[in-house]
Backbone atoms as SQL, in Angstrom:
CREATE TABLE atoms (id INTEGER PRIMARY KEY, chain TEXT, resi INTEGER, resn TEXT, atom TEXT, x REAL, y REAL, z REAL);
INSERT INTO atoms VALUES
  (1, 'A', 1, 'UNK', 'N', -14.387, 5.473, -12.940),
  (2, 'A', 1, 'UNK', 'CA', -13.131, 6.732, -12.189),
  (3, 'A', 1, 'UNK', 'C', -12.342, 5.659, -11.399),
  (4, 'A', 2, 'UNK', 'N', -13.128, 4.790, -10.592),
  (5, 'A', 2, 'UNK', 'CA', -12.828, 4.542, -9.321),
  (6, 'A', 2, 'UNK', 'C', -11.539, 3.056, -9.589),
  (7, 'A', 3, 'UNK', 'N', -12.051, 2.678, -11.034),
  (8, 'A', 3, 'UNK', 'CA', -10.996, 1.524, -11.276),
  (9, 'A', 3, 'UNK', 'C', -9.603, 2.197, -12.346),
  (10, 'A', 4, 'UNK', 'N', -10.002, 3.042, -12.637),
  (11, 'A', 4, 'UNK', 'CA', -8.472, 3.675, -13.304),
  (12, 'A', 4, 'UNK', 'C', -7.262, 2.971, -11.960),
  (13, 'A', 5, 'UNK', 'N', -6.192, 2.709, -13.266),
  (14, 'A', 5, 'UNK', 'CA', -5.380, 2.607, -12.176),
  (15, 'A', 5, 'UNK', 'C', -4.610, 3.391, -11.292),
  (16, 'A', 6, 'UNK', 'N', -4.320, 4.486, -12.056),
  (17, 'A', 6, 'UNK', 'CA', -3.778, 6.050, -11.428),
  (18, 'A', 6, 'UNK', 'C', -4.531, 6.075, -9.640),
  (19, 'A', 7, 'UNK', 'N', -6.172, 5.725, -9.736),
  (20, 'A', 7, 'UNK', 'CA', -6.154, 6.810, -8.574),
  (21, 'A', 7, 'UNK', 'C', -6.499, 5.300, -7.839),
  (22, 'A', 8, 'UNK', 'N', -6.373, 3.586, -8.359),
  (23, 'A', 8, 'UNK', 'CA', -5.979, 2.955, -7.868),
  (24, 'A', 8, 'UNK', 'C', -4.793, 2.874, -6.643),
  (25, 'A', 9, 'UNK', 'N', -3.615, 3.711, -7.693),
  (26, 'A', 9, 'UNK', 'CA', -2.349, 3.840, -6.713),
  (27, 'A', 9, 'UNK', 'C', -2.197, 4.554, -5.926),
  (28, 'A', 10, 'UNK', 'N', -3.081, 5.648, -5.687),
  (29, 'A', 10, 'UNK', 'CA', -3.105, 6.874, -5.027),
  (30, 'A', 10, 'UNK', 'C', -3.880, 5.766, -3.823),
  (31, 'A', 11, 'UNK', 'N', -4.861, 5.427, -4.297),
  (32, 'A', 11, 'UNK', 'CA', -5.875, 5.045, -2.918),
  (33, 'A', 11, 'UNK', 'C', -4.775, 3.792, -1.895),
  (34, 'A', 12, 'UNK', 'N', -4.340, 3.675, -3.083),
  (35, 'A', 12, 'UNK', 'CA', -2.758, 2.184, -2.328),
  (36, 'A', 12, 'UNK', 'C', -2.154, 2.958, -1.422),
  (37, 'A', 13, 'UNK', 'N', -1.563, 4.127, -1.910),
  (38, 'A', 13, 'UNK', 'CA', -0.834, 5.276, -1.548),
  (39, 'A', 13, 'UNK', 'C', -1.001, 5.937, -0.210),
  (40, 'A', 14, 'UNK', 'N', -2.232, 6.338, 0.102),
  (41, 'A', 14, 'UNK', 'CA', -2.854, 6.929, 1.098),
  (42, 'A', 14, 'UNK', 'C', -2.845, 6.047, 2.027),
  (43, 'A', 15, 'UNK', 'N', -3.644, 5.258, 1.798),
  (44, 'A', 15, 'UNK', 'CA', -4.116, 3.777, 2.809),
  (45, 'A', 15, 'UNK', 'C', -2.828, 3.456, 3.189),
  (46, 'A', 16, 'UNK', 'N', -1.466, 3.083, 2.753),
  (47, 'A', 16, 'UNK', 'CA', -0.794, 2.176, 3.359),
  (48, 'A', 16, 'UNK', 'C', -0.199, 3.357, 4.324),
  (49, 'A', 17, 'UNK', 'N', 0.645, 4.949, 3.804),
  (50, 'A', 17, 'UNK', 'CA', 0.158, 6.242, 4.596),
  (51, 'A', 17, 'UNK', 'C', -0.589, 6.035, 6.527),
  (52, 'A', 18, 'UNK', 'N', -1.849, 6.076, 6.208),
  (53, 'A', 18, 'UNK', 'CA', -2.795, 5.981, 7.284),
  (54, 'A', 18, 'UNK', 'C', -2.469, 4.654, 7.768),
  (55, 'A', 19, 'UNK', 'N', -2.677, 3.282, 7.371),
  (56, 'A', 19, 'UNK', 'CA', -2.521, 1.929, 8.350),
  (57, 'A', 19, 'UNK', 'C', -1.049, 2.665, 8.657),
  (58, 'A', 20, 'UNK', 'N', 0.110, 2.768, 8.613),
  (59, 'A', 20, 'UNK', 'CA', 1.476, 3.228, 9.112),
  (60, 'A', 20, 'UNK', 'C', 1.195, 4.380, 10.386),
  (61, 'A', 21, 'UNK', 'N', 0.796, 5.541, 9.669),
  (62, 'A', 21, 'UNK', 'CA', -0.009, 6.102, 11.499),
  (63, 'A', 21, 'UNK', 'C', -0.987, 5.120, 12.069),
  (64, 'A', 22, 'UNK', 'N', -1.985, 4.872, 11.878),
  (65, 'A', 22, 'UNK', 'CA', -2.232, 3.530, 13.089),
  (66, 'A', 22, 'UNK', 'C', -1.390, 3.096, 13.546),
  (67, 'A', 23, 'UNK', 'N', -0.415, 2.032, 12.738),
  (68, 'A', 23, 'UNK', 'CA', 0.715, 1.357, 13.516),
  (69, 'A', 23, 'UNK', 'C', 1.224, 2.055, 14.763),
  (70, 'A', 24, 'UNK', 'N', 1.860, 3.056, 14.027),
  (71, 'A', 24, 'UNK', 'CA', 2.282, 3.999, 15.742),
  (72, 'A', 24, 'UNK', 'C', 1.897, 4.306, 16.420),
  (73, 'A', 25, 'UNK', 'N', -0.028, 4.710, 16.623),
  (74, 'A', 25, 'UNK', 'CA', -0.283, 5.278, 17.098),
  (75, 'A', 25, 'UNK', 'C', -0.725, 3.603, 18.186),
  (76, 'A', 26, 'UNK', 'N', -1.153, 2.385, 17.734),
  (77, 'A', 26, 'UNK', 'CA', -1.487, 1.574, 18.123),
  (78, 'A', 26, 'UNK', 'C', -0.529, 0.891, 18.941),
  (79, 'A', 27, 'UNK', 'N', 0.549, 0.899, 18.363),
  (80, 'A', 27, 'UNK', 'CA', 2.126, 0.624, 18.984),
  (81, 'A', 27, 'UNK', 'C', 2.179, 1.455, 20.319),
  (82, 'A', 28, 'UNK', 'N', 2.081, 2.748, 20.455),
  (83, 'A', 28, 'UNK', 'CA', 2.113, 3.617, 21.194),
  (84, 'A', 28, 'UNK', 'C', 0.979, 3.205, 22.816),
  (85, 'A', 29, 'UNK', 'N', 0.194, 3.426, 22.067),
  (86, 'A', 29, 'UNK', 'CA', -1.322, 2.595, 23.356),
  (87, 'A', 29, 'UNK', 'C', -0.964, 1.096, 23.542),
  (88, 'A', 30, 'UNK', 'N', 0.006, 0.375, 23.068),
  (89, 'A', 30, 'UNK', 'CA', 0.553, -1.223, 23.571),
  (90, 'A', 30, 'UNK', 'C', 1.412, -0.752, 24.742),
  (91, 'A', 31, 'UNK', 'N', 2.547, 0.231, 24.603),
  (92, 'A', 31, 'UNK', 'CA', 3.396, 0.703, 25.633),
  (93, 'A', 31, 'UNK', 'C', 3.396, 1.514, 26.654),
  (94, 'A', 32, 'UNK', 'N', 1.870, 2.299, 26.504),
  (95, 'A', 32, 'UNK', 'CA', 1.416, 2.756, 27.665),
  (96, 'A', 32, 'UNK', 'C', 2.005, 4.348, 27.278),
  (97, 'A', 33, 'UNK', 'N', 2.169, 4.744, 25.948),
  (98, 'A', 33, 'UNK', 'CA', 2.851, 6.108, 26.868),
  (99, 'A', 33, 'UNK', 'C', 1.691, 6.989, 26.193),
  (100, 'A', 34, 'UNK', 'N', 0.723, 6.965, 26.052),
  (101, 'A', 34, 'UNK', 'CA', -0.456, 8.313, 25.977),
  (102, 'A', 34, 'UNK', 'C', -1.780, 7.825, 27.551),
  (103, 'A', 35, 'UNK', 'N', -2.456, 8.989, 27.436),
  (104, 'A', 35, 'UNK', 'CA', -3.468, 8.494, 29.218),
  (105, 'A', 35, 'UNK', 'C', -3.736, 7.557, 28.977),
  (106, 'A', 36, 'UNK', 'N', -4.517, 7.038, 27.126),
  (107, 'A', 36, 'UNK', 'CA', -5.309, 5.505, 27.275),
  (108, 'A', 36, 'UNK', 'C', -4.449, 4.807, 26.843),
  (109, 'A', 37, 'UNK', 'N', -4.513, 2.875, 27.421),
  (110, 'A', 37, 'UNK', 'CA', -3.751, 2.262, 27.484),
  (111, 'A', 37, 'UNK', 'C', -4.319, 1.182, 27.011),
  (112, 'A', 38, 'UNK', 'N', -3.341, 0.149, 26.736),
  (113, 'A', 38, 'UNK', 'CA', -4.206, -1.067, 27.117),
  (114, 'A', 38, 'UNK', 'C', -3.463, -1.920, 28.288),
  (115, 'A', 39, 'UNK', 'N', -4.949, -2.678, 29.033),
  (116, 'A', 39, 'UNK', 'CA', -4.212, -3.032, 30.186),
  (117, 'A', 39, 'UNK', 'C', -3.580, -4.594, 29.681),
  (118, 'A', 40, 'UNK', 'N', -3.552, -5.239, 30.760),
  (119, 'A', 40, 'UNK', 'CA', -3.099, -7.036, 30.640),
  (120, 'A', 40, 'UNK', 'C', -4.411, -8.005, 30.114),
  (121, 'A', 41, 'UNK', 'N', -5.283, -7.451, 30.507),
  (122, 'A', 41, 'UNK', 'CA', -6.271, -8.214, 29.959),
  (123, 'A', 41, 'UNK', 'C', -7.149, -7.793, 28.858),
  (124, 'A', 42, 'UNK', 'N', -6.781, -6.381, 28.359),
  (125, 'A', 42, 'UNK', 'CA', -6.370, -6.130, 26.701),
  (126, 'A', 42, 'UNK', 'C', -5.727, -7.056, 25.686),
  (127, 'A', 43, 'UNK', 'N', -4.562, -7.584, 25.828),
  (128, 'A', 43, 'UNK', 'CA', -3.494, -8.026, 24.880),
  (129, 'A', 43, 'UNK', 'C', -3.763, -8.176, 23.861),
  (130, 'A', 44, 'UNK', 'N', -5.568, -9.446, 24.072),
  (131, 'A', 44, 'UNK', 'CA', -5.578, -9.816, 22.771),
  (132, 'A', 44, 'UNK', 'C', -5.807, -8.996, 21.577),
  (133, 'A', 45, 'UNK', 'N', -6.796, -7.973, 22.371),
  (134, 'A', 45, 'UNK', 'CA', -7.208, -6.868, 21.404),
  (135, 'A', 45, 'UNK', 'C', -5.959, -5.993, 20.494),
  (136, 'A', 46, 'UNK', 'N', -5.064, -5.769, 21.663),
  (137, 'A', 46, 'UNK', 'CA', -3.822, -4.983, 21.114),
  (138, 'A', 46, 'UNK', 'C', -3.163, -6.100, 20.034),
  (139, 'A', 47, 'UNK', 'N', -2.967, -7.475, 19.721),
  (140, 'A', 47, 'UNK', 'CA', -2.399, -8.223, 18.519),
  (141, 'A', 47, 'UNK', 'C', -3.197, -8.211, 17.655),
  (142, 'A', 48, 'UNK', 'N', -4.797, -8.233, 17.871),
  (143, 'A', 48, 'UNK', 'CA', -5.139, -7.935, 16.688),
  (144, 'A', 48, 'UNK', 'C', -5.240, -6.732, 16.037),
  (145, 'A', 49, 'UNK', 'N', -5.077, -5.975, 16.588),
  (146, 'A', 49, 'UNK', 'CA', -5.171, -4.297, 15.873),
  (147, 'A', 49, 'UNK', 'C', -3.718, -4.020, 15.236),
  (148, 'A', 50, 'UNK', 'N', -2.447, -4.902, 15.944),
  (149, 'A', 50, 'UNK', 'CA', -1.468, -4.545, 15.385),
  (150, 'A', 50, 'UNK', 'C', -1.343, -5.602, 14.456),
  (151, 'A', 51, 'UNK', 'N', -1.727, -6.950, 14.277),
  (152, 'A', 51, 'UNK', 'CA', -1.503, -7.544, 12.699),
  (153, 'A', 51, 'UNK', 'C', -2.355, -7.319, 11.861),
  (154, 'A', 52, 'UNK', 'N', -3.845, -6.519, 11.916),
  (155, 'A', 52, 'UNK', 'CA', -4.309, -5.760, 11.211),
  (156, 'A', 52, 'UNK', 'C', -3.907, -4.758, 10.535),
  (157, 'A', 53, 'UNK', 'N', -3.150, -3.841, 11.043),
  (158, 'A', 53, 'UNK', 'CA', -2.171, -2.630, 11.012),
  (159, 'A', 53, 'UNK', 'C', -1.380, -3.033, 9.915),
  (160, 'A', 54, 'UNK', 'N', -0.625, -4.256, 10.189),
  (161, 'A', 54, 'UNK', 'CA', 0.807, -4.327, 9.274),
  (162, 'A', 54, 'UNK', 'C', -0.276, -5.527, 8.339),
  (163, 'A', 55, 'UNK', 'N', -1.275, -5.887, 8.332),
  (164, 'A', 55, 'UNK', 'CA', -1.182, -6.877, 6.776),
  (165, 'A', 55, 'UNK', 'C', -2.137, -5.769, 5.925),
  (166, 'A', 56, 'UNK', 'N', -2.831, -4.466, 6.616),
  (167, 'A', 56, 'UNK', 'CA', -3.463, -3.610, 5.500),
  (168, 'A', 56, 'UNK', 'C', -2.112, -2.919, 4.935),
  (169, 'A', 57, 'UNK', 'N', -0.906, -2.703, 5.791),
  (170, 'A', 57, 'UNK', 'CA', 0.476, -1.692, 5.035),
  (171, 'A', 57, 'UNK', 'C', 1.237, -2.941, 4.015),
  (172, 'A', 58, 'UNK', 'N', 1.083, -4.275, 4.215),
  (173, 'A', 58, 'UNK', 'CA', 1.764, -5.508, 3.475),
  (174, 'A', 58, 'UNK', 'C', 0.580, -5.367, 2.607),
  (175, 'A', 59, 'UNK', 'N', -0.781, -5.537, 2.644),
  (176, 'A', 59, 'UNK', 'CA', -1.444, -5.802, 1.028),
  (177, 'A', 59, 'UNK', 'C', -1.464, -4.338, 0.318),
  (178, 'A', 60, 'UNK', 'N', -1.335, -3.244, 0.971),
  (179, 'A', 60, 'UNK', 'CA', -0.928, -1.081, 0.040),
  (180, 'A', 60, 'UNK', 'C', 0.060, -2.007, -0.817),
  (181, 'A', 61, 'UNK', 'N', 0.701, -2.184, -0.531),
  (182, 'A', 61, 'UNK', 'CA', 2.737, -2.005, -0.743),
  (183, 'A', 61, 'UNK', 'C', 2.923, -3.149, -1.905),
  (184, 'A', 62, 'UNK', 'N', 1.545, -4.065, -1.699),
  (185, 'A', 62, 'UNK', 'CA', 1.413, -5.675, -2.890),
  (186, 'A', 62, 'UNK', 'C', 0.828, -4.617, -4.498),
  (187, 'A', 63, 'UNK', 'N', -0.312, -3.886, -3.639),
  (188, 'A', 63, 'UNK', 'CA', -0.768, -2.903, -5.269),
  (189, 'A', 63, 'UNK', 'C', 0.193, -2.505, -5.208),
  (190, 'A', 64, 'UNK', 'N', 1.083, -1.503, -5.122),
  (191, 'A', 64, 'UNK', 'CA', 1.673, -0.517, -5.370),
  (192, 'A', 64, 'UNK', 'C', 2.830, -1.144, -6.512),
  (193, 'A', 65, 'UNK', 'N', 3.582, -2.488, -5.761),
  (194, 'A', 65, 'UNK', 'CA', 4.356, -3.309, -6.709),
  (195, 'A', 65, 'UNK', 'C', 3.418, -3.794, -7.612),
  (196, 'A', 66, 'UNK', 'N', 2.729, -4.128, -8.004),
  (197, 'A', 66, 'UNK', 'CA', 1.748, -4.517, -8.959),
  (198, 'A', 66, 'UNK', 'C', 1.456, -3.752, -9.465),
  (199, 'A', 67, 'UNK', 'N', 1.212, -2.485, -9.256),
  (200, 'A', 67, 'UNK', 'CA', 1.191, -1.479, -10.413),
  (201, 'A', 67, 'UNK', 'C', 2.307, -1.077, -10.972),
  (202, 'A', 68, 'UNK', 'N', 3.303, -0.785, -10.483),
  (203, 'A', 68, 'UNK', 'CA', 4.954, -0.345, -10.988),
  (204, 'A', 68, 'UNK', 'C', 4.897, -1.417, -11.803),
  (205, 'A', 69, 'UNK', 'N', 4.904, -2.913, -11.649),
  (206, 'A', 69, 'UNK', 'CA', 5.363, -4.096, -12.463),
  (207, 'A', 69, 'UNK', 'C', 4.457, -3.769, -13.794),
  (208, 'A', 70, 'UNK', 'N', 3.286, -3.660, -13.937),
  (209, 'A', 70, 'UNK', 'CA', 2.792, -3.489, -14.880),
  (210, 'A', 70, 'UNK', 'C', 2.973, -2.264, -15.758),
  (211, 'A', 71, 'UNK', 'N', 3.387, -0.658, -15.234),
  (212, 'A', 71, 'UNK', 'CA', 4.064, 0.358, -15.798),
  (213, 'A', 71, 'UNK', 'C', 5.055, 0.006, -16.199),
  (214, 'A', 72, 'UNK', 'N', 5.887, -1.141, -15.498),
  (215, 'A', 72, 'UNK', 'CA', 7.654, -1.127, -16.455),
  (216, 'A', 72, 'UNK', 'C', 6.914, -1.761, -17.923),
  (217, 'A', 73, 'UNK', 'N', 6.414, -3.065, -17.363),
  (218, 'A', 73, 'UNK', 'CA', 5.983, -3.966, -18.623),
  (219, 'A', 73, 'UNK', 'C', 5.091, -3.165, -19.829),
  (220, 'A', 74, 'UNK', 'N', 4.760, -2.315, -19.225),
  (221, 'A', 74, 'UNK', 'CA', 3.721, -1.487, -20.533),
  (222, 'A', 74, 'UNK', 'C', 4.803, -0.253, -21.024),
  (223, 'A', 75, 'UNK', 'N', 5.840, 0.075, -20.385),
  (224, 'A', 75, 'UNK', 'CA', 6.441, 1.084, -21.315),
  (225, 'A', 75, 'UNK', 'C', 7.798, 0.438, -21.395),
  (226, 'A', 76, 'UNK', 'N', 8.373, -0.835, -21.120),
  (227, 'A', 76, 'UNK', 'CA', 9.063, -1.635, -22.204),
  (228, 'A', 76, 'UNK', 'C', 8.509, -2.150, -23.698),
  (229, 'A', 77, 'UNK', 'N', 6.988, -2.266, -23.151),
  (230, 'A', 77, 'UNK', 'CA', 6.757, -3.145, -24.909),
  (231, 'A', 77, 'UNK', 'C', 6.866, -2.005, -25.697),
  (232, 'A', 78, 'UNK', 'N', 5.961, -0.666, -25.221),
  (233, 'A', 78, 'UNK', 'CA', 6.038, 0.657, -26.300),
  (234, 'A', 78, 'UNK', 'C', 7.557, 0.915, -26.609),
  (235, 'A', 79, 'UNK', 'N', 8.450, 1.385, -25.572),
  (236, 'A', 79, 'UNK', 'CA', 9.867, 1.047, -26.394),
  (237, 'A', 79, 'UNK', 'C', 10.315, -0.425, -27.297),
  (238, 'A', 80, 'UNK', 'N', 10.217, -1.028, -27.137),
  (239, 'A', 80, 'UNK', 'CA', 10.468, -2.224, -28.001),
  (240, 'A', 80, 'UNK', 'C', 9.422, -2.278, -29.108),
  (241, 'A', 81, 'UNK', 'N', 8.397, -2.101, -29.626),
  (242, 'A', 81, 'UNK', 'CA', 7.945, -1.199, -30.351),
  (243, 'A', 81, 'UNK', 'C', 7.667, -0.144, -31.377),
  (244, 'A', 82, 'UNK', 'N', 9.048, 0.509, -30.231),
  (245, 'A', 82, 'UNK', 'CA', 9.219, 1.819, -31.164),
  (246, 'A', 82, 'UNK', 'C', 10.688, 1.573, -31.599),
  (247, 'A', 83, 'UNK', 'N', 11.524, 1.081, -30.557),
  (248, 'A', 83, 'UNK', 'CA', 12.863, 0.738, -31.870),
  (249, 'A', 83, 'UNK', 'C', 12.936, -0.536, -32.888),
  (250, 'A', 84, 'UNK', 'N', 11.974, -1.219, -32.979),
  (251, 'A', 84, 'UNK', 'CA', 11.002, -2.013, -34.231),
  (252, 'A', 84, 'UNK', 'C', 11.291, -1.493, -35.015),
  (253, 'A', 85, 'UNK', 'N', 10.209, -0.053, -34.861),
  (254, 'A', 85, 'UNK', 'CA', 9.688, 0.584, -36.029),
  (255, 'A', 85, 'UNK', 'C', 11.025, 1.627, -36.837),
  (256, 'A', 86, 'UNK', 'N', 11.489, 1.661, -35.948),
  (257, 'A', 86, 'UNK', 'CA', 13.302, 2.740, -36.252),
  (258, 'A', 86, 'UNK', 'C', 13.694, 1.487, -37.459),
  (259, 'A', 87, 'UNK', 'N', 13.804, 0.510, -36.561),
  (260, 'A', 87, 'UNK', 'CA', 14.832, -0.558, -36.892),
  (261, 'A', 87, 'UNK', 'C', 14.456, -1.343, -38.470),
  (262, 'A', 88, 'UNK', 'N', 12.803, -1.222, -38.735),
  (263, 'A', 88, 'UNK', 'CA', 13.037, -1.097, -40.038),
  (264, 'A', 88, 'UNK', 'C', 12.868, -0.218, -41.294),
  (265, 'A', 89, 'UNK', 'N', 12.318, 1.067, -41.227),
  (266, 'A', 89, 'UNK', 'CA', 12.786, 1.822, -41.406),
  (267, 'A', 89, 'UNK', 'C', 14.020, 2.889, -41.738);
């Protein structure tokens, strides 16, 4: 069930959305717009959290694009075979 490409696509979309929310939240913490904020001593922690958020979003976008690429090539192959059969008959 978890290896199904549609499930992987949904997982990647939801994960990209979740980490986008994390990125906005962590950015607001760095800017100090909430009650809790990072101090200058926590700058390395803030940088690591922002880096992780950005990398997770990037990896999920790559997974989504990989699915789209396979979907397009699969449908192109089907259309090619379909037109090939029409031309023969």
